[in-house]
Amino acid sequence: MSNRTTFTTKLGVIAATVGSAVGLGNIWRFPYETGQNGGAAFLLVYLICVFFIGVPVMIAEFSIGRSAKANANKAYKILSPGTHWNIIGIMGIFASIFILGFYSVIAGWTLEYVFQALTNGLAGKSAAEFQESFTGFSSDTFRPLIWIFLFLALNYFIVSRGIKDGIEKASNILTPLLFVILIVFCIRSIFLPGASEGLKFLFHPDFSKIDSNVILRAMGQAFFSLSLGMGTLTTYASYFSDNTNLSKTAVTVGILDTTVAVLAGVLIFPAAFSFGIDPSQGPELVFITLPNIFQHLPGSLFWSVLFFILLSVAALTSTISLCEVGVAYLHEEFGITRKKATRILIAFCIVSSTLCSLSFGVLKDFKLFGLTIFNFCDFTASNILLPLGGMLIAIYVGWVLNKKIVFNEVSNRQSLKVGFFKLLIFCIQYIAPIAIALIFLSGLGVFNV
Ligand code: PFF
């Protein structure tokens, strides 16, 4: 156990964990959720959720992973032998395959758009033509699959190489690259005429907009965005070294993840307002509206290519962390090589993402519980498996796991000062499970707010 691979540097830990957190959830979902839920008021609630619920649950996940130094299933078996708490890990592995299914579809689309932008395929189109070509492409049987498979191949290439030579190396390059591209974009966006309207929308809260629905949506967004509740962070923490400061890492990830989401807002809202576009649109905002906006900018080709590369990079650093959940499990539990484990996991993902992709075209009328396959995977993972996992993790660490283990992990075997420990345990024991139970029930439609 002691010679388990670890991330080799502090940068590696942060780059990989921030890379997992920062993804389509920040650049696509956050602006759209903010747009639909009152702008700055949503942002304010989101910040509270990230720091009072998200960060404590993240520290809980880190403590499980690092103390057990094992995959998300085995970690519970080591810490609580003879119990069934490992169900949390198993749920996480299923959730990762579901999320990889629908997430890879969107990631595949971003690669197509990089290609389109590079070959000037986005130039000179009207808004209606953008809509038409997006619908035509996403409902096609084969073309999206080519990009999805290419995207999964990139995942295979990175994850099969292992933690140090694969995930850490790729994250060290891709995560900083993402920040650089994003900052270039924000600077471009805030100098557009009329940009201040967009900034006002994002930063001037109107407290009358805060209602229980806004709170619940903000919490859901915080969970998805921080990659919580499904073993990803447990698995990554199993590769942290003994002197990684868990609470500092969690706070850093929370701050950087939120910064990227806010920067994505700074990129999108001024641009949308400047061109008179409704910021509350869903997937269209990225795939239909933004290329349309870029066309009106000098150097449109450059901006389009850069934006879709940004999205692909963000998606890739998240999906490698999702793959690692299943790969670590298969590799450690069944004693197969990492390469073989990655091949098996990718094979599952090929099936789930193919079905998700076809559900925009030939399988669009095939429904599971009234949802298309894509929406079913999204719904089951985001609204059921993830919040349920998060709640169980908080209950497990708050009420079941020996507090000494948690204390030892958070204080690095009593070598760090942890004056906040009581507050942390209070958040894990009470605030997080109750808050998550509310998201969970509302996600299931048990009550409507
Ligand atoms: N946090 C990622 C995003 O915001 O796009 C999505 C994600 C990655 C969710 C990894 C869950 C996960 F385990």
CSV table of C-alpha atoms and ligand atoms in Angstrom, one decimal:
chain,number,residue,atom,x,y,z
A,1,MET,CA,0.0,0.0,0.0
A,2,SER,CA,2.8,2.4,0.9
A,3,ASN,CA,4.4,2.2,-2.6
A,4,ARG,CA,1.2,3.4,-4.3
A,5,THR,CA,1.9,5.9,-7.0
A,6,THR,CA,1.4,9.5,-6.0
A,7,PHE,CA,1.2,12.8,-7.8
A,8,THR,CA,4.8,14.0,-7.8
A,9,THR,CA,4.4,17.7,-7.2
A,10,LYS,CA,2.0,20.2,-5.5
A,11,LEU,CA,1.3,21.6,-9.0
A,12,GLY,CA,0.4,18.1,-10.1
A,13,VAL,CA,-2.2,17.7,-7.3
A,14,ILE,CA,-3.8,21.1,-8.0
A,15,ALA,CA,-3.7,20.9,-11.8
A,16,ALA,CA,-5.3,17.4,-11.8
A,17,THR,CA,-7.9,18.2,-9.2
A,18,VAL,CA,-8.8,21.6,-10.6
A,19,GLY,CA,-8.7,20.0,-14.1
A,20,SER,CA,-11.3,17.5,-12.9
A,21,ALA,CA,-13.5,20.2,-11.5
A,22,VAL,CA,-13.2,22.7,-14.3
A,23,GLY,CA,-15.1,21.5,-17.3
A,24,LEU,CA,-18.2,21.9,-19.4
A,25,GLY,CA,-20.0,22.4,-16.1
A,26,ASN,CA,-18.2,25.8,-15.7
A,27,ILE,CA,-18.0,27.1,-19.2
A,28,TRP,CA,-21.3,25.8,-20.6
A,29,ARG,CA,-23.6,25.0,-17.7
A,30,PHE,CA,-22.7,27.8,-15.2
A,31,PRO,CA,-23.4,30.8,-17.5
A,32,TYR,CA,-26.6,29.2,-18.7
A,33,GLU,CA,-27.8,28.4,-15.1
A,34,THR,CA,-26.8,31.9,-14.0
A,35,GLY,CA,-28.6,33.4,-17.0
A,36,GLN,CA,-31.8,31.5,-16.1
A,37,ASN,CA,-31.7,32.0,-12.4
A,38,GLY,CA,-31.3,35.7,-11.8
A,39,GLY,CA,-27.6,36.5,-12.6
A,40,ALA,CA,-25.7,37.9,-9.7
A,41,ALA,CA,-28.2,36.6,-7.1
A,42,PHE,CA,-27.5,33.1,-8.3
A,43,LEU,CA,-23.8,33.7,-8.2
A,44,LEU,CA,-24.0,34.8,-4.6
A,45,VAL,CA,-26.0,31.6,-3.5
A,46,TYR,CA,-23.6,29.5,-5.6
A,47,LEU,CA,-20.6,30.9,-3.7
A,48,ILE,CA,-22.2,30.1,-0.3
A,49,CYS,CA,-22.9,26.5,-1.5
A,50,VAL,CA,-19.4,26.0,-2.8
A,51,PHE,CA,-17.7,27.1,0.4
A,52,PHE,CA,-20.1,25.8,3.1
A,53,ILE,CA,-21.2,22.6,1.5
A,54,GLY,CA,-19.0,21.8,-1.5
A,55,VAL,CA,-15.6,22.3,0.2
A,56,PRO,CA,-16.4,20.4,3.4
A,57,VAL,CA,-17.7,17.4,1.3
A,58,MET,CA,-14.6,17.6,-0.8
A,59,ILE,CA,-12.4,17.4,2.3
A,60,ALA,CA,-14.5,14.4,3.4
A,61,GLU,CA,-13.9,12.7,0.0
A,62,PHE,CA,-10.2,13.5,0.2
A,63,SER,CA,-10.0,12.1,3.7
A,64,ILE,CA,-11.5,8.8,2.6
A,65,GLY,CA,-9.3,8.5,-0.4
A,66,ARG,CA,-6.0,9.4,1.2
A,67,SER,CA,-6.4,7.4,4.4
A,68,ALA,CA,-7.4,4.2,2.5
A,69,LYS,CA,-5.1,4.8,-0.5
A,70,ALA,CA,-7.3,2.7,-2.7
A,71,ASN,CA,-10.0,3.0,-5.4
A,72,ALA,CA,-13.5,4.3,-4.5
A,73,ASN,CA,-14.9,0.8,-3.8
A,74,LYS,CA,-12.0,-0.7,-1.9
A,75,ALA,CA,-11.5,2.5,0.2
A,76,TYR,CA,-14.7,1.8,2.1
A,77,LYS,CA,-13.9,-1.9,2.5
A,78,ILE,CA,-10.6,-0.9,4.1
A,79,LEU,CA,-12.0,1.8,6.3
A,80,SER,CA,-15.2,-0.1,7.3
A,81,PRO,CA,-14.6,-3.8,6.7
A,82,GLY,CA,-17.7,-6.1,6.8
A,83,THR,CA,-20.1,-3.2,6.0
A,84,HIS,CA,-21.8,-2.2,2.8
A,85,TRP,CA,-20.6,1.4,2.7
A,86,ASN,CA,-18.6,0.5,-0.5
A,87,ILE,CA,-21.9,0.8,-2.3
A,88,ILE,CA,-21.0,4.5,-2.4
A,89,GLY,CA,-18.0,3.6,-4.5
A,90,ILE,CA,-19.9,1.2,-6.8
A,91,MET,CA,-22.5,4.0,-7.3
A,92,GLY,CA,-19.7,6.3,-8.3
A,93,ILE,CA,-18.4,3.9,-10.9
A,94,PHE,CA,-21.8,3.6,-12.5
A,95,ALA,CA,-22.2,7.4,-12.3
A,96,SER,CA,-18.9,7.9,-14.1
A,97,ILE,CA,-19.9,5.7,-17.0
A,98,PHE,CA,-23.3,7.5,-17.3
A,99,ILE,CA,-21.6,10.9,-17.1
A,100,LEU,CA,-18.9,9.9,-19.5
A,101,GLY,CA,-21.7,8.8,-21.9
A,102,PHE,CA,-23.4,12.2,-22.2
A,103,TYR,CA,-20.3,14.3,-21.5
A,104,SER,CA,-18.3,12.7,-24.3
A,105,VAL,CA,-21.1,13.5,-26.7
A,106,ILE,CA,-20.8,17.2,-25.9
A,107,ALA,CA,-17.0,17.0,-25.9
A,108,GLY,CA,-17.2,15.3,-29.4
A,109,TRP,CA,-19.3,18.3,-30.6
A,110,THR,CA,-16.7,20.7,-29.4
A,111,LEU,CA,-14.0,18.8,-31.5
A,112,GLU,CA,-16.3,19.0,-34.5
A,113,TYR,CA,-16.6,22.8,-33.9
A,114,VAL,CA,-12.8,23.1,-33.6
A,115,PHE,CA,-12.6,21.4,-37.0
A,116,GLN,CA,-15.3,23.5,-38.5
A,117,ALA,CA,-13.7,26.7,-37.2
A,118,LEU,CA,-10.3,25.7,-38.5
A,119,THR,CA,-11.7,24.9,-42.0
A,120,ASN,CA,-13.7,28.1,-41.9
A,121,GLY,CA,-16.9,26.1,-41.9
A,122,LEU,CA,-18.4,28.6,-39.3
A,123,ALA,CA,-17.8,31.7,-41.5
A,124,GLY,CA,-20.5,33.6,-43.2
A,125,LYS,CA,-23.5,31.8,-41.7
A,126,SER,CA,-26.7,33.4,-40.6
A,127,ALA,CA,-28.2,32.7,-37.1
A,128,ALA,CA,-30.7,30.3,-38.8
A,129,GLU,CA,-28.0,28.5,-40.6
A,130,PHE,CA,-26.1,28.0,-37.4
A,131,GLN,CA,-29.2,26.5,-35.9
A,132,GLU,CA,-29.8,24.3,-38.9
A,133,SER,CA,-26.2,23.0,-39.2
A,134,PHE,CA,-26.1,22.3,-35.4
A,135,THR,CA,-29.3,20.3,-35.5
A,136,GLY,CA,-28.2,18.5,-38.7
A,137,PHE,CA,-24.9,17.6,-37.2
A,138,SER,CA,-26.0,16.5,-33.8
A,139,SER,CA,-28.8,14.3,-35.2
A,140,ASP,CA,-26.5,12.6,-37.8
A,141,THR,CA,-25.7,9.0,-37.1
A,142,PHE,CA,-22.0,8.8,-37.9
A,143,ARG,CA,-20.3,12.1,-37.9
A,144,PRO,CA,-20.7,12.9,-34.2
A,145,LEU,CA,-19.5,9.3,-33.4
A,146,ILE,CA,-16.2,9.9,-35.2
A,147,TRP,CA,-15.5,12.8,-32.9
A,148,ILE,CA,-16.7,11.0,-29.8
A,149,PHE,CA,-14.4,8.1,-30.5
A,150,LEU,CA,-11.5,10.4,-31.1
A,151,PHE,CA,-12.2,12.1,-27.8
A,152,LEU,CA,-12.4,8.7,-26.0
A,153,ALA,CA,-9.1,7.7,-27.7
A,154,LEU,CA,-7.5,10.8,-26.2
A,155,ASN,CA,-8.8,9.7,-22.8
A,156,TYR,CA,-7.4,6.2,-23.4
A,157,PHE,CA,-4.0,7.7,-24.4
A,158,ILE,CA,-3.7,9.7,-21.2
A,159,VAL,CA,-5.3,7.4,-18.6
A,160,SER,CA,-3.6,4.2,-19.8
A,161,ARG,CA,-0.2,5.9,-19.2
A,162,GLY,CA,-0.9,6.1,-15.5
A,163,ILE,CA,-0.9,8.9,-12.9
A,164,LYS,CA,2.5,10.4,-13.2
A,165,ASP,CA,3.2,10.1,-16.9
A,166,GLY,CA,-0.4,10.4,-18.1
A,167,ILE,CA,-2.8,12.3,-15.9
A,168,GLU,CA,-0.3,14.5,-14.0
A,169,LYS,CA,1.7,15.4,-17.2
A,170,ALA,CA,-1.4,16.2,-19.2
A,171,SER,CA,-3.0,18.2,-16.4
A,172,ASN,CA,0.1,20.3,-15.8
A,173,ILE,CA,-0.1,21.4,-19.5
A,174,LEU,CA,-3.8,21.5,-20.1
A,175,THR,CA,-5.1,23.2,-16.9
A,176,PRO,CA,-2.8,26.3,-17.1
A,177,LEU,CA,-3.5,26.4,-20.9
A,178,LEU,CA,-7.2,26.6,-20.1
A,179,PHE,CA,-6.6,29.6,-17.7
A,180,VAL,CA,-4.5,31.4,-20.3
A,181,ILE,CA,-7.1,31.0,-23.1
A,182,LEU,CA,-9.9,32.0,-20.7
A,183,ILE,CA,-8.2,35.2,-19.6
A,184,VAL,CA,-7.4,36.2,-23.2
A,185,PHE,CA,-11.1,35.8,-24.0
A,186,CYS,CA,-12.3,37.8,-21.0
A,187,ILE,CA,-10.1,40.7,-21.9
A,188,ARG,CA,-11.5,40.6,-25.5
A,189,SER,CA,-15.1,40.3,-24.2
A,190,ILE,CA,-15.1,43.2,-21.7
A,191,PHE,CA,-13.8,45.6,-24.4
A,192,LEU,CA,-16.8,45.0,-26.6
A,193,PRO,CA,-19.3,47.9,-26.9
A,194,GLY,CA,-22.1,47.5,-24.4
A,195,ALA,CA,-20.2,45.0,-22.4
A,196,SER,CA,-21.0,46.7,-19.1
A,197,GLU,CA,-24.6,45.6,-19.3
A,198,GLY,CA,-23.4,42.0,-19.2
A,199,LEU,CA,-21.1,42.6,-16.3
A,200,LYS,CA,-23.9,44.3,-14.4
A,201,PHE,CA,-26.1,41.2,-14.9
A,202,LEU,CA,-23.3,39.0,-13.5
A,203,PHE,CA,-22.2,41.2,-10.6
A,204,HIS,CA,-25.1,43.3,-9.3
A,205,PRO,CA,-27.3,41.0,-7.2
A,206,ASP,CA,-31.0,41.6,-7.1
A,207,PHE,CA,-31.9,39.9,-3.8
A,208,SER,CA,-35.6,39.6,-4.7
A,209,LYS,CA,-34.6,37.0,-7.3
A,210,ILE,CA,-33.4,34.5,-4.6
A,211,ASP,CA,-36.0,31.9,-3.9
A,212,SER,CA,-35.8,28.2,-3.0
A,213,ASN,CA,-35.5,27.2,-6.6
A,214,VAL,CA,-32.5,29.4,-7.1
A,215,ILE,CA,-30.9,27.9,-4.0
A,216,LEU,CA,-31.5,24.3,-5.1
A,217,ARG,CA,-30.2,24.9,-8.6
A,218,ALA,CA,-27.1,26.7,-7.2
A,219,MET,CA,-26.4,23.7,-5.0
A,220,GLY,CA,-26.8,21.2,-7.8
A,221,GLN,CA,-24.5,23.3,-10.0
A,222,ALA,CA,-21.9,23.4,-7.2
A,223,PHE,CA,-21.9,19.6,-6.8
A,224,PHE,CA,-21.5,18.9,-10.5
A,225,SER,CA,-18.9,21.6,-11.0
A,226,LEU,CA,-16.7,20.5,-8.1
A,227,SER,CA,-16.9,16.8,-9.3
A,228,LEU,CA,-18.3,15.8,-5.9
A,229,GLY,CA,-20.3,12.8,-4.8
A,230,MET,CA,-19.1,10.0,-7.0
A,231,GLY,CA,-15.6,8.9,-6.1
A,232,THR,CA,-13.6,11.0,-8.5
A,233,LEU,CA,-12.0,13.0,-5.7
A,234,THR,CA,-11.7,9.9,-3.5
A,235,THR,CA,-9.8,8.2,-6.2
A,236,TYR,CA,-7.6,11.3,-6.9
A,237,ALA,CA,-6.9,11.8,-3.2
A,238,SER,CA,-5.7,8.2,-3.0
A,239,TYR,CA,-2.7,9.4,-5.1
A,240,PHE,CA,-2.0,12.5,-2.8
A,241,SER,CA,1.2,12.3,-0.9
A,242,ASP,CA,1.1,12.3,2.9
A,243,ASN,CA,2.0,15.9,3.1
A,244,THR,CA,-0.6,17.2,0.8
A,245,ASN,CA,-2.7,19.7,2.8
A,246,LEU,CA,-6.2,18.5,2.2
A,247,SER,CA,-8.2,21.5,3.4
A,248,LYS,CA,-5.9,23.9,1.6
A,249,THR,CA,-6.2,21.9,-1.6
A,250,ALA,CA,-10.0,21.8,-1.3
A,251,VAL,CA,-10.2,25.6,-0.7
A,252,THR,CA,-7.9,26.2,-3.7
A,253,VAL,CA,-9.9,23.9,-5.9
A,254,GLY,CA,-13.1,25.7,-4.8
A,255,ILE,CA,-11.6,29.1,-5.5
A,256,LEU,CA,-10.1,28.2,-8.9
A,257,ASP,CA,-13.2,26.3,-10.0
A,258,THR,CA,-15.4,29.3,-9.1
A,259,THR,CA,-13.0,31.7,-10.7
A,260,VAL,CA,-13.3,29.8,-14.0
A,261,ALA,CA,-17.0,29.8,-13.8
A,262,VAL,CA,-17.1,33.5,-13.2
A,263,LEU,CA,-14.6,34.1,-16.0
A,264,ALA,CA,-16.8,32.1,-18.3
A,265,GLY,CA,-19.6,34.5,-17.3
A,266,VAL,CA,-17.3,37.4,-17.9
A,267,LEU,CA,-16.6,36.0,-21.4
A,268,ILE,CA,-20.2,35.1,-22.3
A,269,PHE,CA,-22.5,37.8,-20.8
A,270,PRO,CA,-20.8,40.9,-22.1
A,271,ALA,CA,-20.6,39.3,-25.5
A,272,ALA,CA,-24.2,38.1,-25.4
A,273,PHE,CA,-25.5,41.5,-24.2
A,274,SER,CA,-23.3,43.3,-26.7
A,275,PHE,CA,-24.9,41.4,-29.6
A,276,GLY,CA,-28.4,41.5,-28.1
A,277,ILE,CA,-28.6,37.7,-27.4
A,278,ASP,CA,-30.6,36.1,-24.6
A,279,PRO,CA,-28.1,34.7,-22.1
A,280,SER,CA,-30.6,32.1,-20.7
A,281,GLN,CA,-30.4,29.7,-23.6
A,282,GLY,CA,-29.2,26.1,-23.0
A,283,PRO,CA,-26.8,24.2,-25.3
A,284,GLU,CA,-27.4,26.7,-28.0
A,285,LEU,CA,-25.6,29.3,-26.1
A,286,VAL,CA,-22.3,27.6,-26.8
A,287,PHE,CA,-22.9,25.9,-30.1
A,288,ILE,CA,-25.2,28.2,-31.9
A,289,THR,CA,-25.0,31.6,-30.3
A,290,LEU,CA,-21.3,31.9,-29.6
A,291,PRO,CA,-20.1,31.1,-33.2
A,292,ASN,CA,-22.7,33.7,-34.3
A,293,ILE,CA,-21.2,36.2,-31.9
A,294,PHE,CA,-17.6,35.4,-33.0
A,295,GLN,CA,-18.5,36.1,-36.6
A,296,HIS,CA,-19.1,39.7,-35.7
A,297,LEU,CA,-15.6,40.1,-34.2
A,298,PRO,CA,-12.5,40.9,-36.1
A,299,GLY,CA,-10.4,37.8,-36.3
A,300,SER,CA,-13.5,35.5,-36.0
A,301,LEU,CA,-11.6,32.4,-37.1
A,302,PHE,CA,-9.0,32.9,-34.3
A,303,TRP,CA,-11.7,33.4,-31.6
A,304,SER,CA,-13.8,30.5,-32.7
A,305,VAL,CA,-10.9,28.0,-32.8
A,306,LEU,CA,-9.6,29.3,-29.5
A,307,PHE,CA,-13.0,29.0,-27.8
A,308,PHE,CA,-13.7,25.4,-28.9
A,309,ILE,CA,-10.2,24.3,-28.0
A,310,LEU,CA,-10.8,25.8,-24.6
A,311,LEU,CA,-14.0,23.7,-24.3
A,312,SER,CA,-12.3,20.6,-25.5
A,313,VAL,CA,-9.4,21.0,-23.1
A,314,ALA,CA,-11.8,21.7,-20.2
A,315,ALA,CA,-13.8,18.6,-21.1
A,316,LEU,CA,-10.7,16.4,-21.4
A,317,THR,CA,-9.2,17.1,-18.0
A,318,SER,CA,-12.6,16.3,-16.5
A,319,THR,CA,-13.2,13.1,-18.4
A,320,ILE,CA,-9.8,11.7,-17.5
A,321,SER,CA,-10.7,12.0,-13.9
A,322,LEU,CA,-14.0,10.3,-14.6
A,323,CYS,CA,-12.2,7.4,-16.4
A,324,GLU,CA,-9.8,7.1,-13.5
A,325,VAL,CA,-12.6,6.1,-11.1
A,326,GLY,CA,-13.4,3.0,-13.1
A,327,VAL,CA,-9.9,2.3,-14.2
A,328,ALA,CA,-8.5,2.3,-10.7
A,329,TYR,CA,-11.3,0.0,-9.6
A,330,LEU,CA,-10.8,-2.6,-12.5
A,331,HIS,CA,-7.0,-2.4,-12.2
A,332,GLU,CA,-6.9,-2.9,-8.4
A,333,GLU,CA,-9.9,-5.2,-7.8
A,334,PHE,CA,-9.3,-7.6,-10.7
A,335,GLY,CA,-5.6,-7.5,-10.8
A,336,ILE,CA,-5.5,-6.6,-14.5
A,337,THR,CA,-3.0,-4.2,-16.1
A,338,ARG,CA,-3.9,-0.5,-16.2
A,339,LYS,CA,-3.9,-0.6,-20.0
A,340,LYS,CA,-6.4,-3.4,-20.1
A,341,ALA,CA,-8.5,-1.8,-17.4
A,342,THR,CA,-8.6,1.4,-19.5
A,343,ARG,CA,-9.6,-0.5,-22.6
A,344,ILE,CA,-12.5,-2.2,-20.7
A,345,LEU,CA,-13.7,1.1,-19.3
A,346,ILE,CA,-13.5,2.9,-22.7
A,347,ALA,CA,-15.4,0.0,-24.3
A,348,PHE,CA,-18.2,0.7,-21.8
A,349,CYS,CA,-18.0,4.4,-22.6
A,350,ILE,CA,-18.2,3.7,-26.4
A,351,VAL,CA,-21.5,1.9,-25.8
A,352,SER,CA,-22.9,4.6,-23.5
A,353,SER,CA,-21.8,7.6,-25.5
A,354,THR,CA,-22.9,6.0,-28.8
A,355,LEU,CA,-26.4,5.4,-27.4
A,356,CYS,CA,-26.4,9.0,-26.0
A,357,SER,CA,-25.3,10.4,-29.4
A,358,LEU,CA,-27.9,8.4,-31.4
A,359,SER,CA,-30.6,9.6,-29.1
A,360,PHE,CA,-30.4,13.0,-30.9
A,361,GLY,CA,-31.1,11.2,-34.2
A,362,VAL,CA,-32.3,7.6,-35.0
A,363,LEU,CA,-33.0,6.8,-31.4
A,364,LYS,CA,-34.7,10.1,-30.6
A,365,ASP,CA,-38.1,8.3,-30.0
A,366,PHE,CA,-36.6,5.6,-27.8
A,367,LYS,CA,-37.5,6.7,-24.2
A,368,LEU,CA,-36.5,5.4,-20.8
A,369,PHE,CA,-38.9,6.7,-18.1
A,370,GLY,CA,-40.0,9.3,-20.6
A,371,LEU,CA,-36.5,10.6,-21.3
A,372,THR,CA,-34.2,10.2,-24.3
A,373,ILE,CA,-31.1,8.1,-23.5
A,374,PHE,CA,-28.9,11.3,-23.3
A,375,ASN,CA,-31.3,12.9,-20.9
A,376,PHE,CA,-31.7,9.7,-18.9
A,377,CYS,CA,-27.9,9.4,-18.4
A,378,ASP,CA,-27.7,13.1,-17.5
A,379,PHE,CA,-30.7,12.9,-15.2
A,380,THR,CA,-29.7,9.7,-13.5
A,381,ALA,CA,-26.2,10.8,-12.8
A,382,SER,CA,-26.7,14.5,-12.0
A,383,ASN,CA,-30.0,14.3,-10.2
A,384,ILE,CA,-29.8,10.9,-8.5
A,385,LEU,CA,-26.4,9.2,-8.3
A,386,LEU,CA,-24.3,12.4,-7.6
A,387,PRO,CA,-26.4,14.0,-4.9
A,388,LEU,CA,-27.1,10.6,-3.3
A,389,GLY,CA,-23.4,9.8,-3.3
A,390,GLY,CA,-22.6,13.2,-1.8
A,391,MET,CA,-25.1,12.8,0.9
A,392,LEU,CA,-23.9,9.3,1.8
A,393,ILE,CA,-20.3,10.5,1.8
A,394,ALA,CA,-21.2,13.3,4.2
A,395,ILE,CA,-23.1,10.9,6.5
A,396,TYR,CA,-20.3,8.3,6.3
A,397,VAL,CA,-17.5,10.7,7.2
A,398,GLY,CA,-19.7,12.7,9.7
A,399,TRP,CA,-21.3,9.9,11.6
A,400,VAL,CA,-19.6,6.6,10.8
A,401,LEU,CA,-15.9,7.0,10.2
A,402,ASN,CA,-13.8,7.4,13.3
A,403,LYS,CA,-13.2,11.2,13.9
A,404,LYS,CA,-9.6,10.4,14.7
A,405,ILE,CA,-9.0,9.2,11.1
A,406,VAL,CA,-10.6,12.4,9.7
A,407,PHE,CA,-8.6,14.6,12.2
A,408,ASN,CA,-5.4,12.8,11.3
A,409,GLU,CA,-6.0,13.3,7.6
A,410,VAL,CA,-7.1,17.0,7.9
A,411,SER,CA,-4.2,17.8,10.2
A,412,ASN,CA,-1.6,15.6,8.3
A,413,ARG,CA,-1.1,13.5,11.4
A,414,GLN,CA,-1.3,16.5,13.8
A,415,SER,CA,1.4,18.5,12.0
A,416,LEU,CA,-1.0,21.2,10.8
A,417,LYS,CA,-3.1,23.6,12.8
A,418,VAL,CA,-6.8,22.9,12.2
A,419,GLY,CA,-8.7,25.4,14.4
A,420,PHE,CA,-11.6,25.1,11.9
A,421,PHE,CA,-12.0,21.3,12.5
A,422,LYS,CA,-15.2,21.6,14.6
A,423,LEU,CA,-16.8,23.9,12.1
A,424,LEU,CA,-15.8,21.5,9.3
A,425,ILE,CA,-17.4,18.5,11.1
A,426,PHE,CA,-20.5,20.5,11.8
A,427,CYS,CA,-20.8,21.3,8.0
A,428,ILE,CA,-20.2,17.6,7.2
A,429,GLN,CA,-22.6,16.2,9.8
A,430,TYR,CA,-25.5,18.6,9.5
A,431,ILE,CA,-25.4,21.2,6.8
A,432,ALA,CA,-24.2,19.1,3.9
A,433,PRO,CA,-26.5,16.0,4.3
A,434,ILE,CA,-29.6,18.2,4.9
A,435,ALA,CA,-28.9,20.5,2.1
A,436,ILE,CA,-28.1,17.7,-0.3
A,437,ALA,CA,-31.2,15.8,0.7
A,438,LEU,CA,-33.2,18.8,-0.4
A,439,ILE,CA,-31.5,19.0,-3.8
A,440,PHE,CA,-32.0,15.3,-4.2
A,441,LEU,CA,-35.7,15.3,-3.4
A,442,SER,CA,-36.3,18.3,-5.6
A,443,GLY,CA,-34.2,16.7,-8.4
A,444,LEU,CA,-36.5,13.7,-8.2
A,445,GLY,CA,-39.5,15.9,-8.4
A,446,VAL,CA,-40.7,14.8,-4.9
A,447,PHE,CA,-41.5,18.4,-4.1
A,448,ASN,CA,-41.6,21.4,-6.3
A,449,VAL,CA,-40.2,24.7,-5.3
B,1,PFF,N1,-16.8,19.0,-12.8
B,1,PFF,C1,-17.0,18.7,-14.2
B,1,PFF,C2,-17.5,19.9,-14.8
B,1,PFF,O1,-17.8,20.9,-14.2
B,1,PFF,O2,-17.7,19.9,-16.1
B,1,PFF,C3,-17.9,17.5,-14.4
B,1,PFF,C4,-17.6,16.3,-13.6
B,1,PFF,C5,-16.3,15.8,-13.7
B,1,PFF,C6,-18.5,15.8,-12.7
B,1,PFF,C7,-16.0,14.7,-12.8
B,1,PFF,C8,-18.3,14.8,-11.9
B,1,PFF,C9,-17.0,14.2,-12.0
B,1,PFF,F1,-16.7,13.2,-11.2
